[in-house]
Coordinates of C-alpha atoms in Angstrom, one line a residue:
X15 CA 181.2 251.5 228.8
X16 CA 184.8 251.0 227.8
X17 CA 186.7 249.4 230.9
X18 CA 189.1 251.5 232.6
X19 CA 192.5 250.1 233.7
X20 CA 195.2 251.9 236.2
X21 CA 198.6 251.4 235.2
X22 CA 201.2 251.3 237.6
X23 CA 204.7 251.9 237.1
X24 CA 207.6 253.9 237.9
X25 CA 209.8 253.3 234.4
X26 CA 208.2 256.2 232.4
X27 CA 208.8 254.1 228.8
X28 CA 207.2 251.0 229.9
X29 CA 204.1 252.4 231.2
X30 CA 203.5 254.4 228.0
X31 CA 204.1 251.5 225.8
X32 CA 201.5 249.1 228.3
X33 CA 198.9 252.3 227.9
X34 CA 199.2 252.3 224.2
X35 CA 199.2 248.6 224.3
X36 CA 195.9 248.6 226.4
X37 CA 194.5 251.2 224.2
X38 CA 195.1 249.4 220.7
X39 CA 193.5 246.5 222.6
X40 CA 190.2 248.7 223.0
X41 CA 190.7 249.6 226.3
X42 CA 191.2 253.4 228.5
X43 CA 193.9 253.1 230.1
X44 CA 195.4 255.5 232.4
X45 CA 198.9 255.4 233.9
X46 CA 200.7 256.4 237.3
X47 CA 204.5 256.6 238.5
X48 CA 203.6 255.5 241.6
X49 CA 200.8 253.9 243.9
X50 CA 200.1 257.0 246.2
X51 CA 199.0 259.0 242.6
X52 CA 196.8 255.6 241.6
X53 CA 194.8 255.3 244.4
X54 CA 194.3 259.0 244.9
X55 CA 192.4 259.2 241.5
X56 CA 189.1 260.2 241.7
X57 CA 187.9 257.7 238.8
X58 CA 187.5 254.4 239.8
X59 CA 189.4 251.6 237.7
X60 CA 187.6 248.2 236.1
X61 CA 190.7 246.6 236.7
X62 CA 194.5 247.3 237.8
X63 CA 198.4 246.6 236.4
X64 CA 201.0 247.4 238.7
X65 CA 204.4 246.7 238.8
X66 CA 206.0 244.7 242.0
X67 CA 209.0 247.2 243.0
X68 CA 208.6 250.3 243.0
X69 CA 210.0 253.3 245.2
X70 CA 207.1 254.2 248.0
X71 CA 204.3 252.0 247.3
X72 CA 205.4 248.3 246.1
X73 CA 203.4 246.2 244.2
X74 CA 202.1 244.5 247.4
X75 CA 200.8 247.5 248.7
X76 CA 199.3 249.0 246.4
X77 CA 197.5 245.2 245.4
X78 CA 196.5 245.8 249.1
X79 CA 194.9 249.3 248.9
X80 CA 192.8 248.1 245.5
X81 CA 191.2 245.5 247.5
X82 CA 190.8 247.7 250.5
X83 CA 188.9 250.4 248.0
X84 CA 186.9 247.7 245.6
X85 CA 187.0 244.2 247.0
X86 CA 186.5 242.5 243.7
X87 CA 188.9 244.7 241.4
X88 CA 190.8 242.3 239.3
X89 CA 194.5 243.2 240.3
X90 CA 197.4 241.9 238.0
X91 CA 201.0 242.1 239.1
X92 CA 204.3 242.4 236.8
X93 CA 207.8 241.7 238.2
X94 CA 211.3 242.1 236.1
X95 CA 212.7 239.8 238.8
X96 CA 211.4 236.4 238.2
X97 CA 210.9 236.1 242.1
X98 CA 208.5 233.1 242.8
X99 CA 207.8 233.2 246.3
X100 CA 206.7 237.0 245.6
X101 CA 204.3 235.9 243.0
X102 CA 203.1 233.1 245.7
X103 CA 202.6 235.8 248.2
X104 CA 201.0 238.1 245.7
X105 CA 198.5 235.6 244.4
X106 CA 197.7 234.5 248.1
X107 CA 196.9 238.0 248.6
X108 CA 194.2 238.1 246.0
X109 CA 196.1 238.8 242.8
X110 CA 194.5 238.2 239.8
X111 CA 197.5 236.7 238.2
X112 CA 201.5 237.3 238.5
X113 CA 203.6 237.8 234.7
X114 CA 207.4 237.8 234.3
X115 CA 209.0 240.3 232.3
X116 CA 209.8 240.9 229.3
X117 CA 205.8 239.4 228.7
X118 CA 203.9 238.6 225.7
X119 CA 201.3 241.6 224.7
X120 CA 199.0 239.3 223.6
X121 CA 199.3 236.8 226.9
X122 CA 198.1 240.0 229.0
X123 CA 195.3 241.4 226.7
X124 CA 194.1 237.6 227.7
X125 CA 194.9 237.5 230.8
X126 CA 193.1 241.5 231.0
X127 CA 189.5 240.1 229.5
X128 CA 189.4 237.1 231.5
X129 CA 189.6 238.8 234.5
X130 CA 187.1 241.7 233.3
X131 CA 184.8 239.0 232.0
X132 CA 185.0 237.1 236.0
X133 CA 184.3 240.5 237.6
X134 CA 181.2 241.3 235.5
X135 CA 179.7 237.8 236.0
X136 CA 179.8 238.3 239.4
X137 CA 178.8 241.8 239.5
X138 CA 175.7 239.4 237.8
X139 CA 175.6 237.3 240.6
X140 CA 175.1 240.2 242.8
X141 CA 172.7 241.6 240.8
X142 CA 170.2 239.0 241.1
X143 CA 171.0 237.2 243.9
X144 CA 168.0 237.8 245.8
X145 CA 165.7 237.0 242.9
X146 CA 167.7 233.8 241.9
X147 CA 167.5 232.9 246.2
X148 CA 163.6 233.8 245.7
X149 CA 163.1 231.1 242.5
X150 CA 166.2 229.4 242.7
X151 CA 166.7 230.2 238.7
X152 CA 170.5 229.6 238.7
X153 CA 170.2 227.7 235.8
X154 CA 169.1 230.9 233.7
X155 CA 172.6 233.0 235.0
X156 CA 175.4 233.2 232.9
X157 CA 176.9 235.2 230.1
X158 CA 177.9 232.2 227.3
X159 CA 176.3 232.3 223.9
X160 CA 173.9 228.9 224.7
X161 CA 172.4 231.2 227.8
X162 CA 172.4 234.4 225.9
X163 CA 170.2 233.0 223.3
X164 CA 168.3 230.6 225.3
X165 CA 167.3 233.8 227.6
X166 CA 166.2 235.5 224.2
X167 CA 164.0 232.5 223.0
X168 CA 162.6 232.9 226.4
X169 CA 161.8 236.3 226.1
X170 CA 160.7 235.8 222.4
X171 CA 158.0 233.1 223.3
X172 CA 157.0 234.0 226.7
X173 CA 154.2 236.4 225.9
X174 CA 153.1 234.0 222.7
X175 CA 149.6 231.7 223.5
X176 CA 151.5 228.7 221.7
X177 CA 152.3 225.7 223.1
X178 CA 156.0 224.5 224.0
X179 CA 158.6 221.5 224.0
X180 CA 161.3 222.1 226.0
X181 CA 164.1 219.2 225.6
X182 CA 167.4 218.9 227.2
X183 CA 169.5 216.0 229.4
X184 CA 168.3 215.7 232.8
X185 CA 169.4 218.2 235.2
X186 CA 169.8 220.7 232.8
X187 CA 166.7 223.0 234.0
X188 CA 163.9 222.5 231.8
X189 CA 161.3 223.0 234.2
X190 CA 163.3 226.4 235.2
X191 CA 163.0 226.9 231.4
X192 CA 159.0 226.1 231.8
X193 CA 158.4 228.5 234.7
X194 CA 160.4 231.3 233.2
X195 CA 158.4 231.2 230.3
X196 CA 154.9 231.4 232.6
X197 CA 156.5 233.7 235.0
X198 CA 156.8 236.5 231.6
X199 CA 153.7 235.5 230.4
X200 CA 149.9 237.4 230.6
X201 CA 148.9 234.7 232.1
X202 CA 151.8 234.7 235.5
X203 CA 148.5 235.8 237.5
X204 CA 147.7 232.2 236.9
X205 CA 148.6 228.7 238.5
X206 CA 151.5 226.5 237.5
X207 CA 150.9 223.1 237.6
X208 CA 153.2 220.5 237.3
X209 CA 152.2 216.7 236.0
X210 CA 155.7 214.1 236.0
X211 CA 154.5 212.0 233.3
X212 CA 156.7 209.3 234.3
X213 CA 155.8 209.0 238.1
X214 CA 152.3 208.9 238.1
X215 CA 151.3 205.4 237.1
X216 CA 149.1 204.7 234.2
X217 CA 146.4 203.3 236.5
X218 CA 146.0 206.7 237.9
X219 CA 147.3 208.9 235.2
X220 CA 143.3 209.7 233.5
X221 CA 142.2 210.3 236.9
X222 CA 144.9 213.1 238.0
X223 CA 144.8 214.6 234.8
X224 CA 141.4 214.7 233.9
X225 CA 139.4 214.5 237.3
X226 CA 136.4 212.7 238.6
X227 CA 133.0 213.4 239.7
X228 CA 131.1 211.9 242.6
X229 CA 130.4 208.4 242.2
X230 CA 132.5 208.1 239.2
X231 CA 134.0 204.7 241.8
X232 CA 133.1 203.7 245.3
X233 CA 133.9 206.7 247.8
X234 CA 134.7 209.4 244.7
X235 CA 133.9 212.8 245.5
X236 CA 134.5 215.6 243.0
X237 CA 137.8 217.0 241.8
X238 CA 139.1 218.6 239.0
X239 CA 142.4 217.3 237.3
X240 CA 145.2 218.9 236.7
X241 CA 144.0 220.2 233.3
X242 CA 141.3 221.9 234.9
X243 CA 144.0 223.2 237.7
X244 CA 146.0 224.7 235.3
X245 CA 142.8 226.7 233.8
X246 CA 144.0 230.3 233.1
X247 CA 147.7 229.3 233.7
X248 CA 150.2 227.2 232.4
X249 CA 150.5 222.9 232.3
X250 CA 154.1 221.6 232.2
X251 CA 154.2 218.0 231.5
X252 CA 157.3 217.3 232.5
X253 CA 158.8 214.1 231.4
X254 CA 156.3 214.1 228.7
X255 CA 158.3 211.0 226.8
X256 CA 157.0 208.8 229.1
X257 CA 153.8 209.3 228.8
X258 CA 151.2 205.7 228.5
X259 CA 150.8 205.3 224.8
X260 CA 147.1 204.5 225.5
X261 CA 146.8 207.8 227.2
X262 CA 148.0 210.1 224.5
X263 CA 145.3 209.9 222.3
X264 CA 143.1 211.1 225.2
X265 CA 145.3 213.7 225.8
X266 CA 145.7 215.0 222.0
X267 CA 141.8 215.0 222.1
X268 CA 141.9 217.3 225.0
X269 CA 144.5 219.8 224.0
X270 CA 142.9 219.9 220.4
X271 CA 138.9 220.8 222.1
X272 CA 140.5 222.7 224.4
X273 CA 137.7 221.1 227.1
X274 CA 137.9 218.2 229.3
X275 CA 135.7 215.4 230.4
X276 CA 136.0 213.8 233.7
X277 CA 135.6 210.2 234.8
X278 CA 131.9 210.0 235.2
X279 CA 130.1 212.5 233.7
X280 CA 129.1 212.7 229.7
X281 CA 130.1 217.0 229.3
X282 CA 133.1 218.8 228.3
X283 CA 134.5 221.2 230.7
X284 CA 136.1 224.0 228.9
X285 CA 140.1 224.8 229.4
X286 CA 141.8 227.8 229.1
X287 CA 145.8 226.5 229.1
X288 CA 149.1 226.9 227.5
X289 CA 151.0 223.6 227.7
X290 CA 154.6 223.2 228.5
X291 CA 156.3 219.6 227.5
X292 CA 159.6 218.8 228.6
X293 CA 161.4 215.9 227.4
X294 CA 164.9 214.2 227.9
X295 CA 165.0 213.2 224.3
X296 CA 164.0 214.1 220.9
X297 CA 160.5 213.8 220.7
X298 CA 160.6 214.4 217.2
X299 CA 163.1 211.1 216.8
X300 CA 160.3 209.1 219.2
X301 CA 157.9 209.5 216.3
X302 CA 159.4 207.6 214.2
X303 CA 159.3 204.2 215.6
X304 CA 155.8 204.8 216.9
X305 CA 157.0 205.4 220.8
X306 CA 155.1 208.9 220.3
X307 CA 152.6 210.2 218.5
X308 CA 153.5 212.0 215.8
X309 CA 150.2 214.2 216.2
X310 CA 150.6 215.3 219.4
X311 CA 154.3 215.9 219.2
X312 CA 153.1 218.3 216.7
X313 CA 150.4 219.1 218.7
X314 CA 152.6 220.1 221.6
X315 CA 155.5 221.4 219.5
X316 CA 154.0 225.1 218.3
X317 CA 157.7 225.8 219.6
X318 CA 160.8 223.9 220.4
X319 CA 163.6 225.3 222.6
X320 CA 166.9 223.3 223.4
X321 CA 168.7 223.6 226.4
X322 CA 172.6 222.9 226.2
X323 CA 174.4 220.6 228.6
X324 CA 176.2 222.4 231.2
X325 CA 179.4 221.0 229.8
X326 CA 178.7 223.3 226.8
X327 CA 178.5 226.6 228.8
X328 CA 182.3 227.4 229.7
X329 CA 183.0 229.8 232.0
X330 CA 179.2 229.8 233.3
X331 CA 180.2 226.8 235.2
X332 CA 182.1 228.9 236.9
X333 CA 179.6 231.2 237.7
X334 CA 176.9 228.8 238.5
X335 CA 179.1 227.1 240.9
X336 CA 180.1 229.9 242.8
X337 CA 176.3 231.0 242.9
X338 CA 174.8 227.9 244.5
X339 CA 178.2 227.6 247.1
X340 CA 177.0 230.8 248.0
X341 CA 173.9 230.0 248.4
X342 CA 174.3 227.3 250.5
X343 CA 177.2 228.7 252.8
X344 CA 174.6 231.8 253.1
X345 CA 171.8 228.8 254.6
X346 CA 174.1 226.7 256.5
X347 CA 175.8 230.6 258.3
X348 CA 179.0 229.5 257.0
X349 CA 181.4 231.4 254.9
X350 CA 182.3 231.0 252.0
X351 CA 185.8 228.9 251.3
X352 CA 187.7 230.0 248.7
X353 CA 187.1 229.1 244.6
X354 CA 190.9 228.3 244.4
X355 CA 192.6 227.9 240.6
X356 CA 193.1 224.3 241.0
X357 CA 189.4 223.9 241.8
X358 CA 188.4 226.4 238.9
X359 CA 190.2 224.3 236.4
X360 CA 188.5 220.5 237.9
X361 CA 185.9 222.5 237.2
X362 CA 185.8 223.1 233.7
X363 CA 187.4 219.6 233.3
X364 CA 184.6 217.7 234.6
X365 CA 181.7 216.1 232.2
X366 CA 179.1 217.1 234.3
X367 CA 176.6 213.5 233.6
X368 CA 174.0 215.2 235.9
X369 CA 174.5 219.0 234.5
X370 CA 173.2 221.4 237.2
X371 CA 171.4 219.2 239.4
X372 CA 175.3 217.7 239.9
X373 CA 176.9 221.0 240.0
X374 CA 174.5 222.1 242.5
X375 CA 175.3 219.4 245.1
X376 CA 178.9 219.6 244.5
X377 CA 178.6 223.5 245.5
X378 CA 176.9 222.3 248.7
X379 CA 179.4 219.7 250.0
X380 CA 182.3 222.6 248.8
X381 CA 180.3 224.9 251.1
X382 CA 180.1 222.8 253.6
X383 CA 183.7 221.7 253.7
X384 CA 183.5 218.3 253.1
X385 CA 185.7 216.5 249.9
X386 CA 184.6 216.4 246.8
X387 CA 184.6 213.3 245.2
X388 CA 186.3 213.8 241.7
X389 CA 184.1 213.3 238.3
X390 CA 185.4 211.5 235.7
X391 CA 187.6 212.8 233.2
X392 CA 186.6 214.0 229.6
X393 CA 189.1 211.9 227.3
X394 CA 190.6 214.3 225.0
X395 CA 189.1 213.5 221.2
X396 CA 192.9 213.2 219.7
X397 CA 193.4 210.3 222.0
X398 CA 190.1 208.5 220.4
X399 CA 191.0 205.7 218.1
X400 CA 188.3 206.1 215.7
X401 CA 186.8 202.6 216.5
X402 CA 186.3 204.1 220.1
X403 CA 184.6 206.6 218.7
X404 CA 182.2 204.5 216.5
X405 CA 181.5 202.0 219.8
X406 CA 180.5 205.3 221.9
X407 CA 178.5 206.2 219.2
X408 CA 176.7 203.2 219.2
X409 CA 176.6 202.5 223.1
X410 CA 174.9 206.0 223.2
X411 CA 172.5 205.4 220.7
X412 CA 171.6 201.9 222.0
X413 CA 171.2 203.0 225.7
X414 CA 168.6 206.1 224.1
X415 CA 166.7 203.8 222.2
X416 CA 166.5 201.2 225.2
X417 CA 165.3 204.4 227.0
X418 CA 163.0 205.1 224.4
X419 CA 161.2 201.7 224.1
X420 CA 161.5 201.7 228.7
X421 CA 163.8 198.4 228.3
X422 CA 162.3 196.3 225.7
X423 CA 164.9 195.1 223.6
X424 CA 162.7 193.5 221.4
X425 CA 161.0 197.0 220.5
X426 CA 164.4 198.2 220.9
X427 CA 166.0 196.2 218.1
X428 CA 163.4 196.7 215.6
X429 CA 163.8 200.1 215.9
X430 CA 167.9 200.0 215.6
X431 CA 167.2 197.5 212.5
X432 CA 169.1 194.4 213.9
X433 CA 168.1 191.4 215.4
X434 CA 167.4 190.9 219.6
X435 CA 170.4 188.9 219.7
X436 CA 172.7 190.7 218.1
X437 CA 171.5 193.9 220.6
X438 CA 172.1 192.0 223.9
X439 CA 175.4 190.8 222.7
X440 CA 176.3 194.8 222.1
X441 CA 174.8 195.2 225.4
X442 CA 176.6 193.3 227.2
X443 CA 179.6 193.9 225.6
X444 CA 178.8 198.0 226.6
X445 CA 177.8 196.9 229.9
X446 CA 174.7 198.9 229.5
X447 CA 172.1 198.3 232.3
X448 CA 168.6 197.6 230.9

C-alpha cells in the first residue's frame, strides 16, 4: 500500500505545495493546520512532517504525541528559523531528521524514503524475530537486491533433489544458506548433518565419513558415517575446498552409486542424500590447477549459489546489526543502547574482513556496553594510484592461490606461472603470512 504521510503546518500555501510535492513523489499525503487535528485523525500515518512553531501544538509536541501513539513512526521536523539547539533537542527526542527552510524538494523526498525504508526493515525485524532467535538465520534478513535474490534462489532450489555449492567469504552464512535450503525441502523431516572438511584430519576423514564395522581395527564396533547419517536428509560439506585430494575420488564414487561401503566389509550400503558443499573459493577456479577435481566439482555443482560479502548489502548492515544487538541485550536482560547516527555511518564505513560472523560480535560488545574497537577504513578508489591497485590485485590473488595449494609455494607458483623465487620475494614484499 501507498505510504501515508501527515503534514503539519499552520501556513496554508506551504502545506499544499509539500502535499502536492509528496503526491508527485508517489506518495498520500494528507495535511493539517495544526497538531491537535493531526493526531486526532482516525487513519494512522507511515510517517509524519511537521513544522517546529506553530500556534497550540509546536513541533516538539506534536513529535512527542507521534511517538506516544506509534513508537517507531519516522517523524521529520522543518523550521524557517535556522535554530540549532532546537534541531539538537528535536533529534534527541527521536526525530527522524531536522531541515531548514527554504529546503530542497528533492533532499526531503530522500530524506522521506530513507526513513520509510528504516521503519519497514524493522517492522521485518519484528516480524521474525522469534523465528530468527529460534535458528539464529540473521544472515537471511534484509531487503537489498543480493538478499532479495539470494532468498529467491533459495526458494527456487529448495524443493529440487539436485545437489548444491554454496560459495561465499567466510562468515558470510553459507551453512545458514545450506540449512535454509533443507529446512524448505521434502526431505526437512530428515537429519542434517554437518562434515568440516578441513577439521577432520585425513587420517580419520574415511572413517567419519564412511563408517566402520566390527573388527574393521582393534576395538572397532559398528557405526555408520556421516553419509549413512545423513540418509533421507541432507549432507553439507562445509569447507569442501579442503578436502584430502586422495579422498575425493572415494567420495565422487560414492555420491555417483549413491551407496556406501564401510571400512571392513565388501557390500554397498545404499544412500538416499542430497549434498550441500560450501566453499570459501571458487571451486570452479581450483580445477584448473588440479587442487580439485574437476569431476566432482561437477559432480557436486548441479547448482551454484553465491552469497555476497556483507560489505555489499547496504543498508542491511544496518538491519543485521540492530538484529543481533537486540538479540544479545534480550540474553544478557539488558536494554538496548541507542543505534546513534555517528554509529550508523561507522557502520556502513567499515569493510567488514569477517562479514557477519564480525558484525555479530560487534553487536554483542555494543549490547553490552563495552567499546568498540574501530575497523579499518575502506580507502576511497579515487585515491588509488593505479599501481596500488595492480599490487592489491596481485596480493589478493597470491594469498588465494597460497590458500588454494594450503601454503606450498612451490605448487603455488606453478599455478601463478612464475618462478618460487620470484613469489616469496612478492610475498614478502605484501607481507603475506604463509
Amino acid at each position: 500500500m501507498t505510504p501515508l504521510i501527515h503534514v503539519v503546518e499552520d501556513d496554508t500555501d506551504h502545506r499544499l505545495a509539500l502535499c502536492d510535492l509528496l503526491e508527485a513523489a508517489g506518495f498520500r499525503a494528507e495535511g493539517f493546520a495544526g497538531g491537535s487535528a493531526a493526531m486526532a485523525a482516525e487513519a494512522r500515518p507511515d510517517l509524519v512532517i511537521t513544522d517546529l512553531r506553530m500556534p497550540g501544538m509546536d513541533g516538539h509536541a506534536v513529535l512527542s504525541a507521534a511517538l506516544e501513539r506509534d513508537p517507531d513512526c519516522p517523524v521529520i521536523m522543518i523550521s524557517g528559523h535556522g535554530d540549532l539547539p532546537q534541531a539538537v533537542q528535536a533529534m534527541r527526542a527521536g526525530a527522524e531528521d531536522f531541515l531548514e527552510k527554504p529546503y530542497d524538494g528533492m533532499h526531503l523526498v530522500t530524506v522521506i524514503e530513507r526513513a520509510l525504508r528504516g521503519r519497514a526493515a524493522r517492522a521485518e525485524i519484528g516480524r521474525l524475530q522469534d523465528s530468527m532467535t529460534r535458528t539464529e538465520g540473521g544472515g537471511l534478513l534484509g531487503q537489498s537486491a543480493a538478499m532479495t535474490t539470494l532468498r529467491d534462489r533459495i526458494a527456487a532450489l529448495a524443493p529440487t533433489e539436485i545437489d548444491i555449492v554454496v560459495t561465499g567469504e567466510t562468515g558470510t552464512g553459507k551453512e545458514l544458506v545450506a540449512r535454509a535450503l533443507h529446512a524448505a525441502s521434502p526431505r526437512a523431516a530428515g537429519p542434517f548433518v554437518a562434515v568440516n572438511c578441513a577439521a577432520l584430519p585425513e587420517t580419520l576423514f574415511e572413517i567419519e565419513c564412511f563408517g566402520h564395522v566390527a573388527g574393521a581395527f582393534p576395538g572397532a564396533q559398528d557405526k555408520p558415517g556421516k553419509l549413512e547419517a545423513a540418509s533421507g536428509g541432507t549432507l553439507m560439506l562445509d569447507e569442501v575446498e579442503a578436502m584430502p585430494a586422495a579422498l575425493q575420488p572415494k567420495l565422487l564414487r560414492a555420491l555417483q552409486e549413491r551407496s556406501v561401503e564401510r571400512l571392513g566389509e565388501n557390500r554397498l550400503r545404499p544412500l538416499d542424500l542430497r549434498i550441500i558443499a560450501t566453499s570459501k573459493t571458487d571451486l570452479r577456479s581450483l580445477t584448473l590447477d588440479g587442487t580439485f577435481r574437476a569431476d566432482l566439482f561437477y559432480r557436486l555443482a548441479g547448482a551454484e549459489i553465491a552469497v555476497e560479502p556483507l560489505r555489499a548489502l547496504g543498508d542491511d548492515i544496518l538491519l543485521l546489526f540492530s538484529h543481533y544487538a537486540g538479540l544479545a541485550a534480550a540474553r544478557y536482560g539488558r536494554p538496548l543502547p541507542e543505534i546513534d547516527y555517528a554509529l550508523k555511518q561507522s557502520l556502513l564505513r567499515r569493510p567488514w574482513p569477517g562479514n557477519v560472523r564480525e558484525l555479530k560480535a560487534l553487536a554483542e560488545r555494543f549490547a553490552l556496553g563495552l567499546d568498540m574497537p574501530e575497523g579499518p577504513a575502506a580507502a576511497p578508489a579515487e585515491a588509488e594510484s593505479l599501481a596500488d591497485r595492480v599490487a592489491a590485485f596481485e596480493a589478493r590473488e597470491i594469498r588465494l592461490t597460497l590458500e588454494r595449494c594450503r601454503g606450498n609455494t612451490e605448487r603455488a607458483a606453478r599455478s601463478l606461472g612464475m618462478a618460487r623465487r620470484t613469489l616469496n620475494d612478492k610475498i614478502s614484499r605484501y607481507g603475506i603470512r604463509v
